[in-house]
């Protein structure tokens, strides 16, 4: 064997060597990893970085995400479970083998094609956690179209903004979702959003679950999913098999999806992902980071259980694409971790012999409030690792679950923008010791820099710096902001004058052993129960209330949710908040406005009314000082404040 091909085949077995190869010989490294997926046409170049900071991975290669997630497994895994859907909300369970998933996805692809969706068109998916949402996503990428999944908890105005940005040809929704057994209608929100939108979709496909009896269809625009399924199941033409829709082979950098995320401005950013780079990144992360062993045949296929929602990046990568590309069985769970009781997740682990789980620290903190007997009620011995991400992981929470179910907890750090872990232990390579509160080290491919906020110089060990990534960003990371290359460069690559680096907007330190610690955001993004929200977005939602003149929202530390939004508002008509009773009524009204504009996930925990907001003389809101007061800390340097009494008002309100 020639030396170069030997290099391609052999994979270093220590974290240090593995990481080193990924950054010193990226072409060798990523060529080897790219062999984990199927290409219909091989790539001619590993990475084209001729137009920084834009990176194109696996140039010239042609592939398809759906093919890699389903079709290529049919020869060996047709009868293996691909997707297991469990709903504790509607007390139902459905299981799909790879063959059955193939049929469902093909039928959905045929439906989309019949509605005129083709390569590059957008399909907006506003759905609860049901299998049809997965079929819709996979069907979209099968035909080379681009999906944009909007979390079902977002309200009509937020949905409308995303419709106008993505300009979808077709939208897919359901009559309703369910939370805590309460029906949450989605179709009326879809209708309202489309009414607001400047670029309404031509058609809306509605999955009618029979939950909302008052569902209305708009003739000509709305189509019933079941009726469409019947038309495309082959039965009408006398055949009894599903229509097969060939995969559309796309060049590696063809966009697979857009996923909106919050930033400093009120306008969400459409994170655009490619096809080939994303498939390779996920295919590699399953064995290396998550230590999943799907093996070459179904006997060795393991089950992965990610408790996120398909509306978030974790759901995209690790409920759907990651496990399926790797031939695993994936669990999709619709419900809360405490319904019908706090043993539900462990019951699922026992029943499906789950090997690896992925969840959030908040979810574990929710469980921690319940009877610990649930932790030992079921046999969870199949579980090797519990990966937790999305927000800081505190030691008591980590220790509690680690001991409670005897599992190794792995804190990992990443973002919607990256699509897969930026920092993590990689037990599939080497089971390195972990330090609590640290997501360990840089994942292979990521060249991390901790830069001093002002000078841009590297910080010393244990000194706080801005966590940056030297481009090119590795495969799987965002390729740009949908429709706005200039915003991509300005937002992410323009923080430092000395060099063009990607900034994560997170503070971090690195200790003398190389372990990173995340210290919170550098911008106005907050993290509520692992959900990322922009304080500007919440402020804009509050301002939709007719009596609000001005408002400041800050994220305040919370024992359960990590952070909660707290609002300080100046009203136009002070009579409406003149007494504590009136203020309480007004507070509820403002909260209801946020529910309507943004969705209940953005609802502030408290709305305090003040007559003036703390600002600098140049008019900048002193959010960090407000936040410090809310958390009982020192408000910091106040030499630039315009009116000191404004901070006193904040203090008084919080202390009352
Ligand atoms: O502030 C960091 C925090 O969550 C942000 C990204 O959120 P999102 O785009 O929703 O993606 C979540 C993907 C897991 C980050 O900028 N964050 C994420 N993971 C951690 C974290 N903070 C501390 N520790 C983590 N492990």
XYZ file of C-alpha atoms and ligand atoms in Angstrom:
682
model
C 0.000 0.000 0.000
C 1.346 3.465 -0.885
C 2.249 5.709 2.011
C -0.439 8.252 1.206
C -3.275 5.730 1.098
C -1.988 4.157 4.296
C -2.341 7.569 5.868
C -5.915 7.810 4.607
C -6.889 4.495 6.060
C -5.291 4.695 9.445
C -6.985 6.759 12.059
C -5.014 8.017 15.059
C -6.277 6.545 18.315
C -5.496 9.303 20.781
C -7.377 12.561 21.037
C -4.179 14.594 20.683
C -3.051 12.820 17.525
C -6.525 12.792 16.041
C -7.005 16.506 16.644
C -3.543 17.316 15.398
C -4.086 15.497 12.140
C -7.406 17.300 11.611
C -5.735 20.714 11.681
C -2.290 19.967 10.270
C -3.402 17.665 7.451
C -7.035 18.646 6.908
C -7.162 17.206 3.384
C -5.991 13.783 4.557
C -8.260 13.912 7.589
C -11.446 14.996 5.829
C -10.896 12.777 2.792
C -10.861 9.807 5.165
C -13.993 11.020 6.994
C -15.788 11.815 3.715
C -15.662 8.110 2.872
C -18.305 7.593 5.571
C -20.977 8.854 3.204
C -21.972 7.852 -0.323
C -21.108 10.150 -3.214
C -22.571 9.653 -6.657
C -19.724 11.755 -8.019
C -16.450 12.073 -6.113
C -15.240 15.489 -5.039
C -12.188 16.951 -6.733
C -11.079 19.277 -3.956
C -11.453 18.901 -0.190
C -11.836 22.577 0.644
C -12.010 25.704 -1.471
C -11.135 28.673 0.693
C -10.222 31.033 -2.118
C -12.900 33.516 -1.073
C -12.488 33.855 2.696
C -14.297 33.608 5.024
C -16.568 31.498 2.779
C -15.550 27.844 2.694
C -16.738 25.222 0.224
C -16.225 21.623 1.285
C -15.846 18.607 -0.967
C -15.991 20.669 -4.136
C -17.429 18.965 -7.195
C -18.740 16.024 -5.195
C -22.366 15.118 -5.716
C -24.525 13.502 -3.096
C -27.924 13.665 -1.403
C -28.715 13.896 2.296
C -31.827 11.725 2.097
C -29.976 9.058 0.122
C -27.347 8.873 2.850
C -29.961 8.818 5.606
C -32.210 6.153 4.074
C -31.621 4.664 0.619
C -28.098 3.465 1.182
C -29.198 1.426 4.201
C -31.937 -0.469 2.394
C -29.664 -3.282 1.257
C -28.647 -4.149 4.816
C -31.130 -2.510 7.161
C -34.524 -2.517 5.429
C -36.209 -4.263 8.375
C -34.274 -2.504 11.119
C -36.082 0.221 13.037
C -35.062 3.632 11.764
C -37.455 5.905 13.627
C -39.327 5.195 16.830
C -41.825 7.888 17.713
C -43.167 7.953 21.242
C -45.685 10.520 22.407
C -46.631 10.796 26.041
C -48.839 13.705 24.997
C -51.291 11.716 22.911
C -50.275 8.332 24.326
C -49.199 6.852 21.044
C -46.218 5.105 19.563
C -45.249 4.471 15.931
C -42.243 2.626 14.613
C -40.794 2.847 11.112
C -38.207 0.517 9.674
C -35.787 1.899 7.108
C -38.023 0.430 4.375
C -41.146 2.023 5.840
C -39.392 5.349 6.291
C -38.287 5.108 2.662
C -41.911 4.633 1.573
C -43.212 7.517 3.680
C -40.497 9.882 2.500
C -40.999 8.963 -1.132
C -44.712 9.596 -0.849
C -44.058 12.977 0.715
C -41.484 13.767 -1.969
C -44.061 12.912 -4.647
C -46.532 15.246 -2.935
C -44.034 18.090 -2.857
C -43.176 17.577 -6.509
C -46.841 17.560 -7.461
C -47.157 20.942 -5.741
C -44.393 22.316 -7.943
C -41.507 22.120 -5.474
C -38.157 21.579 -7.172
C -34.438 21.941 -6.612
C -33.561 25.035 -4.587
C -37.173 25.866 -3.637
C -37.889 26.387 0.047
C -40.329 24.367 2.099
C -41.285 25.821 5.469
C -42.131 23.237 8.118
C -44.120 24.435 11.154
C -44.952 21.232 12.925
C -45.275 19.523 16.257
C -43.031 16.571 17.117
C -44.655 14.014 14.842
C -43.147 11.572 12.314
C -44.668 13.506 9.405
C -42.296 16.360 10.240
C -39.365 13.985 9.697
C -40.862 12.676 6.449
C -41.285 16.269 5.281
C -37.688 17.219 6.045
C -36.206 14.155 4.382
C -38.550 14.477 1.393
C -37.499 18.087 0.919
C -33.792 17.321 0.745
C -34.513 14.238 -1.374
C -35.737 16.461 -4.201
C -32.974 19.037 -3.721
C -35.287 21.569 -2.088
C -34.339 23.452 1.087
C -36.240 23.101 4.339
C -36.741 25.729 6.949
C -38.169 24.281 10.128
C -39.711 26.830 12.466
C -40.111 25.734 16.084
C -43.798 25.067 16.837
C -43.602 27.311 19.900
C -43.081 30.464 17.835
C -46.089 32.718 17.350
C -47.613 34.114 14.148
C -45.522 37.294 13.864
C -42.228 35.386 14.247
C -43.420 32.819 11.754
C -44.381 35.579 9.293
C -40.877 37.096 9.511
C -39.369 33.704 8.688
C -41.814 33.163 5.807
C -40.810 36.497 4.311
C -37.126 35.745 4.612
C -37.230 32.180 3.242
C -40.057 32.789 0.717
C -41.217 29.169 0.732
C -43.197 27.735 -2.150
C -45.004 25.344 0.186
C -45.642 25.265 3.912
C -46.322 22.158 5.937
C -48.178 22.306 9.195
C -50.540 20.306 11.396
C -53.868 21.064 12.990
C -52.284 21.133 16.429
C -49.646 20.003 18.862
C -50.135 19.107 22.484
C -48.347 20.163 25.666
C -49.149 18.832 29.119
C -52.214 17.297 27.482
C -53.425 20.718 26.332
C -54.133 21.132 22.620
C -51.995 23.848 21.021
C -53.552 24.766 17.650
C -51.000 25.477 14.914
C -53.178 25.934 11.840
C -54.761 29.239 13.003
C -51.248 30.584 13.681
C -50.189 29.476 10.204
C -53.180 31.303 8.702
C -52.464 34.448 10.706
C -48.765 34.385 9.763
C -49.561 33.961 6.083
C -51.916 36.917 6.311
C -49.102 39.094 7.691
C -46.535 37.771 5.240
C -45.504 39.648 2.134
C -44.460 36.413 0.377
C -47.154 33.855 1.189
C -46.587 30.250 0.066
C -48.719 28.927 -2.764
C -49.832 25.867 -0.849
C -50.148 24.682 2.730
C -50.113 20.944 3.401
C -51.987 20.185 6.612
C -51.452 17.026 8.639
C -54.790 16.697 10.377
C -54.256 14.710 13.574
C -57.865 15.152 14.621
C -56.829 17.174 17.664
C -58.380 20.486 16.663
C -61.982 19.959 15.649
C -62.356 23.549 14.394
C -59.716 23.303 11.721
C -60.477 25.402 8.620
C -59.105 24.823 5.113
C -58.671 27.645 2.645
C -59.859 26.256 -0.706
C -57.218 26.138 -3.405
C -54.381 26.883 -0.981
C -54.685 24.278 1.751
C -54.319 20.578 1.052
C -55.055 17.678 3.365
C -52.020 15.448 3.812
C -53.977 12.193 4.019
C -55.859 12.975 0.812
C -52.569 13.749 -0.929
C -51.050 10.539 0.441
C -53.874 8.538 -0.994
C -53.304 10.138 -4.377
C -49.593 9.292 -4.265
C -49.756 5.845 -2.750
C -50.232 4.281 -6.152
C -53.698 3.027 -5.216
C -55.464 5.398 -7.612
C -53.512 3.986 -10.515
C -54.294 0.425 -9.519
C -50.765 -0.189 -8.205
C -50.197 -0.988 -4.588
C -46.816 0.518 -4.098
C -45.611 3.955 -3.249
C -44.340 6.192 -6.000
C -40.544 6.253 -5.962
C -39.052 9.681 -6.389
C -35.407 9.528 -7.473
C -32.946 11.481 -5.343
C -31.837 14.769 -6.826
C -28.043 14.637 -6.823
C -26.711 17.980 -5.709
C -23.262 19.493 -5.568
C -21.785 19.352 -2.082
C -22.342 23.023 -1.286
C -25.980 23.016 -2.391
C -28.016 24.290 0.587
C -29.833 21.575 2.512
C -31.624 23.789 4.985
C -32.098 27.156 6.630
C -32.552 27.372 10.377
C -33.295 30.704 11.994
C -31.509 31.721 15.143
C -31.400 34.767 17.368
C -28.726 37.405 17.492
C -28.252 40.945 18.679
C -30.771 42.506 16.321
C -34.488 41.740 16.326
C -34.162 40.136 12.871
C -33.375 36.414 13.135
C -30.560 35.063 11.022
C -31.179 32.228 8.587
C -28.265 29.871 9.190
C -27.619 28.176 5.840
C -26.165 24.683 5.790
C -24.635 22.845 2.842
C -25.219 19.197 1.911
C -21.925 17.280 1.615
C -20.052 18.968 4.449
C -22.989 18.526 6.815
C -23.433 14.852 5.931
C -19.722 14.159 6.488
C -19.610 16.143 9.746
C -22.562 14.226 11.196
C -21.366 10.873 9.884
C -18.022 11.483 11.608
C -19.425 12.843 14.861
C -21.594 9.809 15.585
C -18.686 7.384 16.115
C -15.988 9.865 17.188
C -17.862 12.136 19.583
C -20.959 10.129 20.501
C -19.254 6.744 20.418
C -22.179 5.227 18.533
C -21.537 1.813 17.086
C -23.929 1.125 14.269
C -21.624 -1.484 12.772
C -21.928 -2.896 9.335
C -25.117 -4.816 9.960
C -28.402 -4.331 11.814
C -27.341 -6.741 14.592
C -24.918 -4.103 15.774
C -27.132 -1.082 15.261
C -27.492 0.975 18.375
C -30.248 3.298 19.476
C -29.728 7.014 19.974
C -32.177 9.106 21.984
C -31.997 12.864 21.634
C -34.657 14.675 23.654
C -34.551 17.956 21.722
C -37.199 19.299 19.329
C -36.951 19.182 15.541
C -37.295 22.988 15.567
C -33.796 23.385 17.016
C -30.385 22.556 15.622
C -29.892 19.677 18.059
C -33.059 18.072 16.693
C -31.947 18.514 13.076
C -28.526 17.011 13.681
C -29.154 14.394 16.340
C -32.791 13.319 16.175
C -32.759 13.053 12.410
C -29.698 13.302 10.217
C -26.845 12.096 12.442
C -28.411 8.831 13.662
C -30.003 7.984 10.294
C -26.896 8.677 8.223
C -25.143 6.262 10.558
C -27.772 3.534 10.258
C -28.830 3.786 13.899
C -32.305 3.670 15.368
C -33.406 7.112 16.496
C -35.993 7.895 19.140
C -38.264 10.897 18.664
C -40.031 11.778 21.877
C -43.040 14.089 21.979
C -43.688 15.168 25.537
C -42.236 16.383 28.786
C -39.675 14.440 30.824
C -42.122 14.264 33.748
C -45.252 13.025 32.004
C -46.869 10.640 32.810
C -44.116 10.541 35.440
C -40.412 11.295 35.824
C -39.485 7.741 34.812
C -40.611 8.079 31.187
C -37.140 8.601 29.676
C -35.637 5.712 31.614
C -38.552 3.515 30.600
C -37.725 4.339 26.964
C -34.044 3.589 27.589
C -34.944 0.185 29.031
C -37.435 -0.704 26.320
C -35.215 0.276 23.370
C -31.836 -0.436 24.944
C -30.702 3.094 24.244
C -26.897 3.357 24.105
C -26.413 7.108 24.083
C -28.662 10.003 25.054
C -28.497 13.705 24.280
C -30.357 16.272 26.364
C -30.026 19.628 28.123
C -29.014 20.608 31.664
C -32.442 22.220 32.235
C -34.210 18.938 31.501
C -32.022 17.189 34.086
C -32.719 19.953 36.619
C -36.439 19.400 36.030
C -35.983 15.697 36.800
C -33.907 16.525 39.855
C -36.982 18.038 41.465
C -38.796 14.697 41.216
C -38.616 11.519 43.256
C -35.098 10.023 42.739
C -36.641 6.534 42.909
C -37.498 6.958 39.208
C -33.796 6.821 38.387
C -33.507 3.219 39.508
C -36.949 1.977 38.565
C -35.862 0.857 35.091
C -32.876 -1.000 33.724
C -30.720 1.705 32.171
C -27.580 -0.414 31.985
C -27.501 -0.132 28.162
C -26.805 3.604 28.462
C -23.137 4.508 28.123
C -23.223 8.276 27.833
C -25.502 11.209 28.454
C -24.448 14.223 26.387
C -25.688 17.571 27.669
C -25.487 20.843 25.730
C -27.071 24.184 25.060
C -26.294 25.972 28.321
C -23.816 25.803 31.189
C -23.857 22.549 33.115
C -23.537 22.936 36.890
C -21.729 20.378 39.017
C -24.658 19.376 41.304
C -26.837 18.590 38.262
C -24.066 16.674 36.547
C -23.190 14.671 39.690
C -26.822 13.915 40.468
C -27.573 12.314 37.129
C -24.167 10.657 36.754
C -24.576 8.825 40.051
C -28.355 8.406 39.748
C -28.309 6.356 36.569
C -24.642 5.419 36.566
C -23.845 7.029 33.257
C -20.966 9.136 32.003
C -22.071 12.722 31.488
C -20.450 14.652 28.646
C -20.840 18.394 28.524
C -20.509 19.597 24.940
C -20.591 23.103 23.558
C -21.825 24.278 20.175
C -24.225 26.548 18.327
C -26.904 26.577 15.649
C -24.185 27.998 13.420
C -21.806 25.061 13.874
C -24.351 22.241 13.538
C -22.237 19.851 15.644
C -20.028 20.109 18.746
C -17.272 22.733 18.753
C -15.956 21.624 22.148
C -16.443 18.142 23.514
C -14.767 15.071 24.867
C -14.516 12.469 22.111
C -14.945 9.122 23.834
C -15.138 7.331 20.482
C -11.490 8.313 19.984
C -10.251 8.355 23.549
C -12.071 8.441 26.859
C -10.217 11.454 28.238
C -10.844 12.492 31.850
C -13.493 15.183 32.203
C -13.586 18.226 34.447
C -16.954 19.357 35.690
C -18.114 22.654 34.198
C -15.931 22.150 31.147
C -16.935 20.867 27.714
C -13.338 19.607 27.466
C -11.394 20.305 24.270
C -11.728 21.528 20.701
C -13.415 18.986 18.450
C -11.324 17.832 15.500
C -11.307 20.404 12.705
C -11.910 23.420 14.931
C -8.972 25.789 15.313
C -9.969 27.613 18.481
C -8.556 30.939 19.608
C -9.336 32.801 22.807
C -8.828 36.458 22.005
C -8.684 39.474 24.249
C -11.850 41.491 23.614
C -10.031 44.729 22.788
C -6.498 43.868 21.705
C -7.330 40.636 19.902
C -4.226 39.074 21.459
C -4.339 35.509 22.762
C -5.263 35.428 26.448
C -3.204 33.638 29.092
C -4.351 30.364 30.724
C -7.428 30.967 32.919
C -7.865 34.470 31.488
C -11.214 35.316 29.938
C -11.294 35.814 26.180
C -13.727 35.720 23.282
C -14.042 32.195 21.906
C -13.173 32.381 18.209
C -12.645 29.901 15.411
C -10.000 30.407 12.781
C -11.541 29.902 9.345
C -12.175 27.912 7.289
C -14.962 26.669 9.544
C -14.957 22.866 9.411
C -17.464 20.854 7.335
C -21.055 21.035 8.577
C -20.821 24.600 9.855
C -22.989 27.343 8.378
C -21.964 28.375 4.883
C -23.577 31.822 5.048
C -26.671 33.690 6.238
C -29.501 32.900 3.870
C -29.679 35.629 1.232
C -27.196 37.881 2.997
C -23.498 37.108 2.510
C -22.565 40.609 3.679
C -24.354 40.096 6.993
C -22.553 36.768 7.439
C -19.155 38.471 7.117
C -20.130 41.521 9.172
C -21.808 39.603 11.994
C -19.409 36.744 12.485
C -16.052 37.742 11.035
C -15.609 41.427 11.785
C -15.047 41.604 15.550
C -11.275 41.910 15.395
C -9.121 44.215 13.309
C -5.993 42.060 13.474
C -7.440 39.001 11.749
C -10.597 37.634 10.231
C -11.859 35.036 12.709
C -15.300 33.645 13.422
C -16.600 34.811 16.769
C -18.966 32.632 18.740
C -20.035 35.576 20.942
C -19.181 33.479 23.981
C -16.644 34.241 26.677
C -14.389 31.389 27.655
C -11.255 30.505 29.552
C -8.819 27.675 28.985
C -6.889 26.190 31.877
C -3.300 24.977 31.932
C -4.448 21.447 30.992
C -6.254 22.679 27.876
C -9.824 22.393 29.214
C -12.214 25.133 28.113
C -14.857 26.753 30.325
C -17.722 28.780 28.847
C -18.420 32.005 30.736
C -21.578 33.360 29.032
C -22.381 35.452 25.978
C -20.590 38.605 24.919
C -23.733 39.901 23.191
C -27.394 40.360 24.120
C -28.403 36.780 23.498
C -29.851 34.909 26.455
C -30.352 31.252 27.126
C -33.683 30.209 28.608
C -33.945 26.507 29.404
C -31.382 25.831 26.659
C -33.374 27.907 24.142
C -31.516 30.754 22.571
C -33.376 34.070 22.485
C -32.367 37.599 21.581
C -33.267 40.266 24.130
C -33.984 42.589 21.139
C -36.586 40.154 19.842
C -38.356 40.114 23.201
C -38.148 43.905 23.449
C -39.690 44.270 20.005
C -42.496 41.906 20.977
C -43.177 43.936 24.141
C -43.202 47.138 22.153
C -46.146 45.801 20.171
C -48.202 46.621 23.281
C -49.810 50.015 22.702
C -48.901 51.440 26.115
C -45.165 50.677 26.061
C -42.854 53.585 25.299
C -39.516 51.950 25.949
C -38.269 48.648 27.288
C -35.100 46.824 28.283
C -34.921 43.041 28.595
C -32.089 41.256 30.355
C -31.352 37.606 31.095
C -31.215 36.873 34.809
C -29.752 33.753 36.438
C -32.373 31.161 37.365
C -31.823 27.955 39.303
C -34.007 25.845 37.008
C -33.872 27.412 33.544
C -30.320 28.782 33.636
C -31.624 32.222 32.716
C -35.024 33.922 32.488
C -35.898 37.166 30.687
C -36.828 40.107 32.935
C -38.266 43.283 31.402
C -38.130 46.879 32.585
C -40.658 49.038 30.765
C -41.553 52.702 30.591
C -45.258 53.183 29.881
C -46.889 55.937 27.855
C -49.882 56.314 30.124
C -48.659 56.068 33.724
C -52.208 55.941 35.092
C -52.401 52.333 33.880
C -49.703 51.243 36.312
C -50.411 53.727 39.098
C -51.190 51.146 41.799
C -49.657 47.706 42.451
C -52.966 46.098 41.431
C -53.097 47.983 38.126
C -49.412 47.233 37.500
C -50.069 43.521 38.029
C -52.871 43.567 35.445
C -50.678 45.497 33.039
C -47.809 43.058 33.542
C -50.083 40.160 32.514
C -51.188 42.085 29.415
C -47.588 42.679 28.395
C -46.791 38.995 28.894
C -49.775 38.053 26.727
C -48.458 40.405 24.019
C -45.152 38.515 23.999
C -47.017 35.195 23.783
C -48.858 36.515 20.757
C -45.946 38.197 19.010
C -43.064 35.856 19.733
C -44.420 32.815 21.546
C -44.585 31.781 25.193
C -40.901 30.752 25.195
C -39.981 34.445 25.081
C -42.388 35.497 27.829
C -40.578 37.528 30.514
C -40.713 36.051 34.012
C -41.402 39.563 35.319
C -42.246 42.934 33.772
C -41.325 45.851 36.030
C -42.534 49.380 35.322
C -40.116 52.289 35.720
C -40.173 55.923 34.595
C -36.693 55.931 33.069
C -34.253 53.250 31.861
C -30.572 53.192 32.838
C -28.628 54.474 29.822
C -25.273 56.002 29.041
C -25.117 59.666 28.059
C -24.940 58.545 24.455
C -28.214 56.657 24.875
C -26.929 53.063 25.115
C -28.895 50.805 27.435
C -26.827 49.655 30.418
C -28.015 46.076 30.219
C -25.080 44.565 32.083
C -25.670 46.899 35.040
C -29.398 46.085 35.055
C -28.599 42.385 34.914
C -26.047 42.715 37.736
C -28.593 44.426 39.986
C -31.183 41.736 39.246
C -28.631 39.092 40.236
C -27.603 40.983 43.396
C -24.167 41.834 42.016
C -22.243 45.074 41.768
C -23.483 47.112 38.740
C -19.891 47.950 37.713
C -18.536 51.181 36.266
C -21.280 53.819 36.281
C -19.267 56.851 35.195
C -21.071 57.015 31.853
C -24.616 56.738 33.233
C -26.964 59.572 32.373
C -29.309 59.343 35.352
C -28.289 57.402 38.450
C -31.867 57.383 39.763
C -32.759 55.042 36.889
C -30.672 52.294 38.482
C -32.235 53.032 41.874
C -35.641 52.419 40.333
C -34.463 49.063 38.974
C -33.129 48.155 42.397
C -36.328 49.165 44.167
C -38.510 47.182 41.791
C -36.399 44.044 42.101
C -36.168 44.264 45.873
C -39.903 44.813 46.376
O -23.896 30.494 24.649
C -23.634 29.203 24.175
C -24.690 28.229 24.705
O -25.695 28.166 23.719
C -25.346 28.976 22.583
C -25.796 28.331 21.313
O -27.161 28.067 21.356
P -27.888 27.420 20.111
O -27.571 28.187 18.879
O -29.321 27.262 20.467
O -27.223 26.008 19.910
C -27.267 25.015 20.889
C -26.530 23.801 20.411
C -26.206 22.855 21.527
C -23.859 29.120 22.677
O -23.378 30.244 21.964
N -24.133 26.898 24.934
C -24.227 25.819 24.130
N -23.649 24.740 24.690
C -23.139 25.139 25.879
C -23.448 26.516 26.030
N -23.044 27.209 27.120
C -22.334 26.551 28.065
N -22.025 25.239 27.986
C -22.403 24.488 26.915
N -22.103 23.194 26.861
